[in-house]
Coordinates of N, CA and C in Angstrom, one line a residue:
Chain C
X1 N 0.8 -1.2 0.0 CA 0.0 0.0 0.0 C 0.9 1.3 0.0
X2 N 0.5 2.2 -0.8 CA 1.1 3.5 -0.8 C 0.9 4.2 0.5
X3 N 2.0 4.7 1.1 CA 1.8 5.5 2.3 C 2.4 6.8 2.2
X4 N 1.6 7.8 2.5 CA 2.0 9.2 2.5 C 1.8 9.7 4.0
X5 N 2.9 10.1 4.6 CA 2.8 10.6 6.0 C 3.1 12.1 6.1
X6 N 2.4 12.7 7.0 CA 2.7 14.1 7.3 C 3.1 14.3 8.7
X7 N 4.0 15.2 8.9 CA 4.7 15.3 10.2 C 3.8 15.6 11.4
X8 N 2.7 16.3 11.2 CA 1.8 16.6 12.3 C 0.4 16.5 11.9
X9 N -0.5 16.1 12.8 CA -1.9 16.2 12.4 C -2.5 17.5 12.8
X10 N -2.0 18.1 13.9 CA -2.5 19.4 14.3 C -1.3 20.3 14.7
X11 N -1.4 21.5 14.4 CA -0.3 22.5 14.6 C -0.9 23.8 14.9
X12 N -0.4 24.5 16.0 CA -0.8 25.8 16.3 C 0.5 26.7 16.3
X13 N 0.4 27.7 15.5 CA 1.6 28.7 15.4 C 1.1 30.1 15.6
X14 N 2.1 30.9 15.9 CA 1.7 32.4 16.0 C 2.0 33.1 14.8
X15 N 1.3 34.2 14.6 CA 1.5 35.1 13.4 C 3.0 35.5 13.3
X16 N 3.6 35.4 12.1 CA 5.0 35.8 11.9 C 6.0 34.6 12.1
X17 N 5.6 33.5 12.7 CA 6.5 32.4 12.8 C 6.8 31.7 11.5
X18 N 7.9 31.1 11.4 CA 8.2 30.3 10.2 C 7.7 28.9 10.5
X19 N 7.0 28.3 9.5 CA 6.4 27.0 9.8 C 6.8 26.0 8.7
X20 N 7.2 24.8 9.1 CA 7.6 23.8 8.2 C 6.6 22.6 8.3
X21 N 6.1 22.2 7.2 CA 5.2 21.1 7.1 C 5.9 20.0 6.3
X22 N 6.1 18.8 6.8 CA 6.9 17.8 6.2 C 5.9 16.7 5.6
X23 N 6.3 16.2 4.5 CA 5.6 15.1 3.9 C 6.5 14.0 3.3
X24 N 6.3 12.8 3.6 CA 7.1 11.7 3.2 C 6.3 10.6 2.5
X25 N 6.7 10.1 1.4 CA 6.0 9.0 0.7 C 7.0 7.9 0.5
X26 N 6.4 6.7 0.5 CA 7.3 5.5 0.5 C 7.2 4.7 -0.7
X27 N 6.6 5.2 -1.8 CA 6.4 4.5 -3.0 C 7.3 4.9 -4.2
X28 N 8.3 5.6 -3.9 CA 9.2 6.0 -5.0 C 8.5 6.8 -6.1
X29 N 7.5 7.6 -5.7 CA 6.8 8.5 -6.7 C 7.6 9.7 -7.1
X30 N 7.6 10.0 -8.3 CA 8.3 11.2 -8.8 C 7.6 12.5 -8.4
X31 N 6.2 12.5 -8.5 CA 5.5 13.7 -8.3 C 5.0 13.8 -6.9
X32 N 5.1 15.0 -6.4 CA 4.5 15.3 -5.0 C 3.8 16.7 -5.1
X33 N 2.8 16.8 -4.3 CA 1.9 18.0 -4.3 C 1.6 18.5 -2.9
X34 N 1.4 19.8 -2.8 CA 0.8 20.4 -1.6 C -0.5 21.1 -1.9
X35 N -1.5 20.8 -1.2 CA -2.8 21.5 -1.3 C -3.2 22.1 0.0
X36 N -4.1 23.0 -0.1 CA -4.8 23.4 1.2 C -6.3 23.3 0.9
X37 N -7.0 22.9 1.9 CA -8.5 22.7 1.8 C -9.2 23.6 2.8
X38 N -10.1 24.4 2.3 CA -10.9 25.3 3.1 C -12.4 25.1 2.8
X39 N -13.2 25.2 3.8 CA -14.7 25.1 3.6 C -15.2 26.0 2.5
X40 N -15.9 25.5 1.5 CA -16.5 26.3 0.5 C -15.5 26.6 -0.7
X41 N -14.2 26.3 -0.5 CA -13.2 26.6 -1.5 C -12.6 25.3 -2.1
X42 N -12.8 24.2 -1.4 CA -12.3 22.9 -1.9 C -10.8 22.8 -1.8
X43 N -10.2 21.9 -2.6 CA -8.8 21.7 -2.6 C -8.1 22.6 -3.6
X44 N -7.1 23.3 -3.1 CA -6.4 24.3 -4.0 C -4.9 23.9 -4.0
X45 N -4.3 23.9 -5.2 CA -2.9 23.4 -5.3 C -2.0 24.6 -5.0
X46 N -1.1 24.4 -4.1 CA -0.1 25.4 -3.7 C 1.2 25.3 -4.5
X47 N 1.8 24.2 -4.5 CA 3.0 23.9 -5.2 C 3.0 22.4 -5.5
X48 N 3.8 22.0 -6.6 CA 4.1 20.6 -6.8 C 5.5 20.5 -7.3
X49 N 5.9 19.2 -7.3 CA 7.3 18.9 -7.7 C 7.3 17.6 -8.5
X50 N 8.0 17.6 -9.6 CA 8.0 16.4 -10.5 C 9.4 15.7 -10.4
X51 N 10.3 16.2 -9.6 CA 11.6 15.6 -9.5 C 12.3 16.3 -8.3
X52 N 13.4 15.6 -7.9 CA 14.2 16.2 -6.8 C 14.7 17.6 -7.2
X53 N 14.6 18.5 -6.3 CA 15.0 19.9 -6.5 C 14.2 20.7 -7.6
X54 N 13.2 20.1 -8.1 CA 12.3 20.8 -9.1 C 11.0 21.1 -8.4
X55 N 10.5 22.3 -8.7 CA 9.2 22.7 -8.2 C 8.5 23.6 -9.2
X56 N 7.2 23.6 -9.1 CA 6.3 24.4 -9.9 C 5.2 25.0 -9.0
X57 N 4.9 26.3 -9.3 CA 3.8 26.9 -8.6 C 2.5 26.4 -9.0
X58 N 1.6 26.3 -8.1 CA 0.2 25.9 -8.3 C -0.6 27.2 -8.5
X59 N -1.8 27.1 -8.0 CA -2.8 28.2 -8.1 C -2.6 29.3 -7.0
X60 N -2.1 28.9 -5.9 CA -2.0 29.9 -4.8 C -0.7 29.8 -4.1
X61 N 0.4 30.1 -4.7 CA 1.8 29.9 -4.1 C 2.2 31.1 -3.2
X62 N 1.4 32.2 -3.2 CA 1.9 33.3 -2.5 C 1.9 33.0 -1.0
X63 N 3.0 33.4 -0.4 CA 3.2 33.2 1.1 C 3.8 31.8 1.4
X64 N 4.0 31.0 0.4 CA 4.6 29.7 0.6 C 5.8 29.4 -0.2
X65 N 6.6 28.5 0.3 CA 7.7 28.0 -0.5 C 7.8 26.5 -0.3
X66 N 8.6 25.8 -1.1 CA 8.7 24.4 -0.9 C 10.2 23.9 -1.1
X67 N 10.5 22.7 -0.6 CA 11.8 22.2 -0.8 C 11.7 20.7 -1.0
X68 N 12.4 20.2 -2.0 CA 12.5 18.8 -2.3 C 13.9 18.4 -2.5
X69 N 14.6 18.0 -1.4 CA 16.0 17.6 -1.5 C 16.1 16.1 -1.7
X70 N 15.1 15.4 -1.3 CA 15.2 13.9 -1.5 C 13.8 13.5 -2.2
X71 N 13.9 12.5 -2.9 CA 12.7 12.1 -3.7 C 11.5 11.8 -2.8
X72 N 11.7 11.2 -1.7 CA 10.6 10.8 -0.9 C 10.0 11.9 0.0
X73 N 10.7 13.1 0.1 CA 10.3 14.1 1.0 C 10.0 15.4 0.3
X74 N 8.9 16.0 0.7 CA 8.5 17.3 0.1 C 8.0 18.2 1.2
X75 N 8.7 19.3 1.4 CA 8.4 20.2 2.6 C 7.7 21.5 2.1
X76 N 6.7 21.9 2.8 CA 6.0 23.2 2.6 C 6.4 24.1 3.7
X77 N 6.8 25.3 3.3 CA 7.3 26.3 4.2 C 6.5 27.6 4.2
X78 N 6.0 28.0 5.3 CA 5.3 29.3 5.5 C 6.3 30.2 6.0
X79 N 6.8 31.1 5.2 CA 7.9 32.0 5.7 C 7.6 32.9 6.8
X80 N 6.4 33.4 6.9 CA 5.9 34.2 8.0 C 4.4 34.0 8.1
X81 N 4.0 33.1 8.9 CA 2.7 32.6 9.0 C 1.7 33.8 9.3
X82 N 0.6 33.7 8.6 CA -0.5 34.7 8.8 C -1.8 34.0 9.1
X83 N -2.7 34.7 9.7 CA -4.0 34.1 10.1 C -4.8 33.5 8.9
X84 N -4.6 34.1 7.8 CA -5.3 33.6 6.6 C -4.7 32.3 6.0
X85 N -3.6 31.9 6.7 CA -3.1 30.6 6.3 C -3.5 29.4 7.2
X86 N -4.4 29.8 8.1 CA -5.1 28.7 8.9 C -5.9 27.9 8.0
X87 N -5.6 26.6 7.9 CA -6.3 25.7 6.9 C -5.9 24.3 7.2
X88 N -6.5 23.4 6.4 CA -6.0 22.0 6.4 C -5.1 21.8 5.2
X89 N -3.9 21.3 5.5 CA -2.9 21.2 4.4 C -2.7 19.7 4.1
X90 N -2.8 19.4 2.8 CA -2.8 18.0 2.4 C -1.6 17.8 1.4
X91 N -0.9 16.8 1.6 CA 0.2 16.4 0.7 C -0.2 15.2 -0.1
X92 N 0.2 15.1 -1.3 CA -0.1 14.0 -2.2 C 1.1 13.6 -3.0
X93 N 1.1 12.4 -3.5 CA 2.1 11.9 -4.4 C 1.5 11.1 -5.5
X94 N 2.2 11.0 -6.7 CA 1.7 10.2 -7.8 C 2.9 9.8 -8.6
X95 N 2.7 8.7 -9.4 CA 3.7 8.3 -10.4 C 3.8 9.3 -11.5
X96 N 4.9 9.4 -12.1 CA 5.1 10.4 -13.1 C 4.3 9.9 -14.4
X97 N 3.9 10.9 -15.2 CA 3.3 10.7 -16.5 C 1.9 10.1 -16.4
X98 N 1.4 9.9 -15.3 CA 0.0 9.3 -15.3 C -1.1 10.3 -15.4
X99 N -0.8 11.5 -14.9 CA -1.8 12.6 -14.8 C -3.0 12.0 -14.0
X100 N -2.7 11.1 -13.2 CA -3.7 10.3 -12.6 C -3.7 10.2 -11.1
X101 N -4.0 9.0 -10.6 CA -4.3 8.9 -9.2 C -3.2 9.5 -8.3
X102 N -3.7 10.3 -7.4 CA -2.8 10.9 -6.3 C -3.2 10.3 -5.0
X103 N -2.2 10.0 -4.2 CA -2.3 9.4 -2.9 C -2.1 10.5 -1.9
X104 N -3.0 10.6 -1.0 CA -3.0 11.7 0.0 C -2.5 11.3 1.3
X105 N -1.8 12.2 2.0 CA -1.5 12.0 3.4 C -2.7 12.4 4.2
X106 N -2.7 12.2 5.6 CA -3.8 12.4 6.4 C -4.1 13.9 6.7
X107 N -3.2 14.8 6.3 CA -3.5 16.2 6.4 C -2.9 16.8 7.7
X108 N -2.6 18.0 7.7 CA -2.2 18.8 8.9 C -3.1 19.9 9.1
X109 N -3.8 20.0 10.2 CA -4.7 21.1 10.5 C -3.8 22.2 11.2
X110 N -3.6 23.3 10.5 CA -2.7 24.4 11.0 C -3.6 25.5 11.4
X111 N -3.4 26.0 12.6 CA -4.1 27.1 13.1 C -3.0 28.2 13.4
X112 N -3.2 29.4 12.8 CA -2.3 30.5 13.1 C -3.0 31.5 13.9
X113 N -2.5 31.8 15.1 CA -3.2 32.8 16.0 C -2.5 34.1 16.0
Chain T
X1 N -16.8 30.2 -16.7 CA -17.2 28.9 -16.2 C -16.1 28.4 -15.3
X2 N -16.4 27.9 -14.1 CA -15.5 27.3 -13.2 C -14.8 26.1 -13.8
X3 N -13.6 25.8 -13.4 CA -12.9 24.7 -14.0 C -13.6 23.4 -13.8
X4 N -14.0 23.1 -12.6 CA -14.8 21.9 -12.3 C -15.9 22.3 -11.4
X5 N -17.1 22.1 -11.8 CA -18.2 22.6 -11.0 C -19.2 21.4 -10.6
X6 N -19.5 21.4 -9.4 CA -20.4 20.4 -8.8 C -21.5 21.0 -7.9
X7 N -22.6 20.4 -7.9 CA -23.7 20.8 -6.9 C -23.2 20.4 -5.5
X8 N -23.1 21.3 -4.6 CA -22.5 20.9 -3.3 C -23.4 20.1 -2.4
X9 N -24.7 20.0 -2.8 CA -25.7 19.3 -2.0 C -26.0 20.0 -0.7
X10 N -26.4 19.3 0.4 CA -26.3 17.9 0.5 C -27.4 17.2 -0.2
X11 N -27.1 16.0 -0.6 CA -28.1 15.1 -1.1 C -28.5 14.1 0.0
X12 N -29.7 14.2 0.4 CA -30.2 13.3 1.5 C -31.0 12.2 0.8
X13 N -30.5 10.9 0.9 CA -31.1 9.8 0.2 C -31.4 8.7 1.1
X14 N -32.5 8.0 1.0 CA -32.8 6.8 1.9 C -31.9 5.7 1.4
X15 N -31.6 4.9 2.4 CA -30.8 3.7 2.2 C -31.5 2.8 1.1
X16 N -30.7 2.3 0.2 CA -31.2 1.4 -0.8 C -31.6 2.1 -2.1
X17 N -31.7 3.4 -2.1 CA -32.0 4.2 -3.2 C -30.9 4.3 -4.2
X18 N -31.2 4.8 -5.4 CA -30.2 5.1 -6.4 C -30.0 6.6 -6.4
X19 N -28.7 7.0 -6.5 CA -28.5 8.5 -6.5 C -27.4 8.7 -7.6
X20 N -27.6 9.9 -8.2 CA -26.7 10.3 -9.3 C -26.3 11.7 -9.1
X21 N -25.0 12.0 -9.4 CA -24.6 13.4 -9.5 C -23.7 13.6 -10.6
X22 N -23.7 14.8 -11.1 CA -22.9 15.2 -12.2 C -21.9 16.3 -11.9
X23 N -20.9 16.4 -12.7 CA -20.1 17.6 -12.6 C -19.7 18.1 -14.1
X24 N -19.4 19.3 -14.2 CA -19.0 19.9 -15.5 C -17.6 20.4 -15.4
X25 N -16.9 20.4 -16.5 CA -15.5 20.9 -16.5 C -15.3 21.8 -17.7
X26 N -14.4 22.7 -17.5 CA -14.3 23.8 -18.6 C -13.2 23.5 -19.6
X27 N -12.2 22.7 -19.3 CA -11.1 22.5 -20.1 C -11.3 21.4 -21.1
X28 N -11.6 21.7 -22.4 CA -12.0 20.7 -23.3 C -10.8 19.8 -23.7
X29 N -9.6 20.2 -23.3 CA -8.4 19.4 -23.6 C -8.1 18.4 -22.5
X30 N -8.9 18.4 -21.5 CA -8.6 17.4 -20.4 C -8.7 16.0 -20.9
X31 N -7.9 15.2 -20.3 CA -7.8 13.8 -20.8 C -8.1 12.8 -19.7
X32 N -7.9 13.2 -18.4 CA -8.1 12.2 -17.3 C -9.2 12.7 -16.4
X33 N -10.0 11.8 -16.0 CA -11.2 12.1 -15.1 C -11.3 11.1 -14.0
X34 N -11.7 11.6 -12.9 CA -11.8 10.7 -11.7 C -12.9 11.1 -10.8
X35 N -13.4 10.2 -10.0 CA -14.2 10.5 -8.8 C -13.4 10.1 -7.6
X36 N -13.2 11.0 -6.7 CA -12.6 10.8 -5.4 C -13.7 10.8 -4.3
X37 N -13.4 10.1 -3.2 CA -14.3 10.2 -2.1 C -13.6 10.7 -0.9
X38 N -14.2 11.6 -0.1 CA -13.6 12.1 1.1 C -14.6 12.0 2.2
X39 N -14.2 11.2 3.2 CA -15.0 11.1 4.4 C -14.6 12.3 5.3
X40 N -15.6 12.5 6.3 CA -15.4 13.7 7.2 C -14.1 13.6 7.9
X41 N -13.3 14.7 7.8 CA -12.0 14.8 8.5 C -11.0 13.8 8.1
X42 N -11.1 13.3 6.9 CA -10.2 12.3 6.3 C -9.6 12.9 5.0
X43 N -8.6 12.2 4.5 CA -8.1 12.7 3.2 C -8.9 12.1 2.0
X44 N -8.8 12.7 0.9 CA -9.5 12.2 -0.3 C -8.9 10.9 -0.8
X45 N -9.7 10.0 -1.3 CA -9.2 8.7 -1.8 C -9.8 8.5 -3.1
X46 N -9.1 7.9 -4.1 CA -9.6 7.6 -5.4 C -10.8 6.6 -5.3
X47 N -11.9 6.9 -5.8 CA -13.1 6.0 -5.9 C -13.0 5.2 -7.2
X48 N -12.9 6.0 -8.3 CA -12.8 5.3 -9.6 C -12.3 6.3 -10.7
X49 N -11.7 5.8 -11.7 CA -11.4 6.6 -12.8 C -12.6 6.6 -13.7
X50 N -12.6 7.5 -14.6 CA -13.8 7.6 -15.6 C -13.3 7.5 -17.0
X51 N -13.7 6.5 -17.7 CA -13.3 6.3 -19.1 C -14.3 6.7 -20.1
X52 N -13.9 7.0 -21.3 CA -14.8 7.5 -22.3 C -15.9 6.6 -22.6
X53 N -15.7 5.3 -22.4 CA -16.7 4.3 -22.7 C -17.6 4.1 -21.5
X54 N -17.4 4.7 -20.4 CA -18.1 4.5 -19.2 C -17.6 3.3 -18.5
X55 N -17.7 3.2 -17.2 CA -17.2 2.1 -16.5 C -17.9 1.9 -15.2
X56 N -17.9 0.6 -14.7 CA -18.7 0.2 -13.6 C -17.8 -0.5 -12.6
X57 N -18.0 -0.2 -11.3 CA -17.3 -0.9 -10.3 C -18.3 -1.3 -9.2
X58 N -18.8 -2.5 -9.2 CA -19.8 -2.9 -8.3 C -21.1 -2.0 -8.4
X59 N -21.4 -1.3 -7.3 CA -22.6 -0.5 -7.3 C -22.4 0.9 -8.0
X60 N -21.2 1.2 -8.3 CA -20.9 2.5 -8.8 C -20.6 2.5 -10.4
X61 N -21.2 3.5 -11.0 CA -21.1 3.6 -12.5 C -20.7 5.0 -12.8
X62 N -19.6 5.2 -13.6 CA -19.2 6.5 -13.9 C -19.3 6.7 -15.4
X63 N -19.7 7.8 -15.9 CA -19.8 8.1 -17.3 C -19.2 9.5 -17.7
X64 N -18.7 9.5 -18.9 CA -18.1 10.8 -19.4 C -18.8 11.2 -20.7
X65 N -19.1 12.4 -20.7 CA -19.7 13.0 -22.0 C -18.8 14.1 -22.4
X66 N -17.9 13.8 -23.3 CA -16.9 14.8 -23.8 C -17.5 16.0 -24.5
X67 N -18.5 15.7 -25.3 CA -19.2 16.8 -26.1 C -19.8 17.8 -25.2
X68 N -20.4 17.4 -24.1 CA -21.0 18.3 -23.2 C -20.1 18.7 -22.0
X69 N -19.0 18.0 -21.9 CA -18.0 18.2 -20.8 C -18.6 18.0 -19.5
X70 N -19.2 16.9 -19.3 CA -19.7 16.5 -18.0 C -19.4 15.1 -17.7
X71 N -19.3 14.8 -16.4 CA -19.0 13.5 -15.8 C -20.1 13.2 -14.8
X72 N -20.5 11.9 -14.8 CA -21.5 11.5 -13.8 C -21.1 10.4 -13.0
X73 N -21.7 10.3 -11.8 CA -21.5 9.1 -10.9 C -22.8 8.6 -10.5
X74 N -23.1 7.3 -10.6 CA -24.3 6.7 -10.2 C -24.0 5.7 -9.1
X75 N -24.8 5.8 -8.0 CA -24.6 4.8 -7.0 C -25.9 4.1 -6.8
X76 N -25.9 2.8 -7.0 CA -27.1 2.0 -6.9 C -27.1 1.3 -5.5
X77 N -28.3 1.0 -5.0 CA -28.5 0.3 -3.7 C -27.6 1.0 -2.6
X78 N -27.8 2.2 -2.4 CA -26.9 3.0 -1.5 C -26.9 2.4 -0.1
X79 N -25.7 2.5 0.5 CA -25.5 2.0 1.8 C -25.2 3.2 2.8
X80 N -25.4 3.0 4.0 CA -25.1 4.1 5.0 C -23.6 4.5 4.9
X81 N -22.7 3.5 4.5 CA -21.3 3.8 4.4 C -20.9 4.6 3.2
X82 N -21.9 4.8 2.3 CA -21.6 5.7 1.2 C -21.7 7.1 1.5
X83 N -22.2 7.5 2.7 CA -22.2 8.9 3.1 C -20.8 9.4 3.1
X84 N -20.6 10.5 2.4 CA -19.3 11.1 2.2 C -19.4 12.3 1.3
X85 N -18.3 12.9 1.0 CA -18.3 13.9 0.0 C -17.6 13.4 -1.3
X86 N -18.2 13.5 -2.4 CA -17.7 13.0 -3.7 C -17.1 14.1 -4.5
X87 N -15.8 14.0 -4.8 CA -15.1 15.0 -5.5 C -14.9 14.6 -7.0
X88 N -15.3 15.5 -7.9 CA -15.1 15.3 -9.3 C -13.7 15.9 -9.6
X89 N -12.9 15.2 -10.3 CA -11.5 15.6 -10.5 C -11.1 15.4 -12.0
X90 N -10.4 16.4 -12.5 CA -10.0 16.5 -13.9 C -8.5 16.9 -14.0
X91 N -7.8 16.3 -14.9 CA -6.4 16.7 -15.0 C -6.3 18.1 -15.5
X92 N -5.2 18.8 -15.2 CA -5.1 20.2 -15.4 C -4.7 20.6 -16.8
X93 N -4.0 19.6 -17.5 CA -3.7 19.9 -18.9 C -3.9 18.6 -19.7
X94 N -3.9 18.7 -21.0 CA -4.1 17.5 -21.8 C -2.8 16.7 -21.6
X95 N -3.0 15.4 -21.7 CA -1.9 14.4 -21.6 C -1.5 14.1 -20.2
X96 N -2.2 14.7 -19.2 CA -1.8 14.3 -17.8 C -0.4 14.8 -17.5
X97 N 0.2 14.1 -16.6 CA 1.5 14.4 -16.2 C 1.6 15.0 -14.9
X98 N 2.7 15.7 -14.6 CA 3.0 16.1 -13.3 C 2.4 17.5 -12.9
X99 N 1.5 17.9 -13.8 CA 0.9 19.3 -13.5 C -0.3 19.2 -12.6
X100 N -0.6 18.0 -12.2 CA -1.6 17.9 -11.2 C -3.1 17.8 -11.6
X101 N -3.9 17.8 -10.7 CA -5.4 17.6 -10.9 C -6.1 18.8 -10.4
X102 N -7.2 19.1 -11.0 CA -8.2 20.1 -10.5 C -9.3 19.4 -9.8
X103 N -9.6 19.8 -8.6 CA -10.7 19.2 -7.8 C -11.9 20.1 -7.8
X104 N -13.1 19.5 -8.0 CA -14.3 20.2 -7.7 C -14.4 20.3 -6.2
X105 N -15.4 21.1 -5.8 CA -15.6 21.4 -4.4 C -16.3 20.3 -3.7
X106 N -16.8 19.4 -4.4 CA -17.4 18.2 -3.8 C -18.9 18.3 -3.7
X107 N -19.6 17.1 -3.7 CA -21.0 16.9 -3.5 C -21.1 16.1 -2.2
X108 N -21.9 16.6 -1.3 CA -22.0 16.0 0.0 C -23.3 15.0 0.0
X109 N -23.0 13.8 0.2 CA -24.1 12.8 0.2 C -24.3 12.2 1.6
X110 N -25.6 12.2 2.0 CA -26.0 11.6 3.3 C -27.0 10.5 3.0
X111 N -26.7 9.3 3.4 CA -27.6 8.2 3.2 C -28.3 8.0 4.6
X112 N -29.6 8.0 4.5 CA -30.4 8.0 5.8 C -31.0 6.6 5.9
X113 N -31.0 6.1 7.2 CA -31.5 4.7 7.4 C -33.1 4.7 7.3

């Protein structure tokens, strides 16, 4: 079974803090993705990566950056957390070239106060 | 037109009934289509892919109408465990690949005993 894990299920941070969300997949997938999910807005793509050290902006990259130093690990960084970044963050991975099934981690519920 | 549009519901359906929902997509070049299921406070999981010829998986039938750019999901003999949010998903560019998927906001289904 594909397994995607995220470092925390719940996280509370203060405005202005730097926040790291970690995601690890164990299926040797080339592609990894970060989404946020908000009520009424659905899942929105923040960043994705199709190879080590490669990254592409999604629909809402502002205020975020990412890092992919190893194939299995994709980190989302909030440089200076703000209250409007309070959300559920979901990481996903997929095989390359499929344009297809993505496997999601359990999500991190981030609250910025 | 929104990229992927779904009726948010909720659909309240008695156990054993048949329920159908549709979604429409705006990118005529899209090649990959899926239905994902998301349970409350859980991550989305692939329910089924949608093929041009239509496909069935047990009580679930998915159909694609490229001319009208809509996708449908039919659930027969609904069970209490079918209660969930169903996400219509379309690849972001033709040919699939690492550019990810666009998710609809989901249709909330409640099966009542």
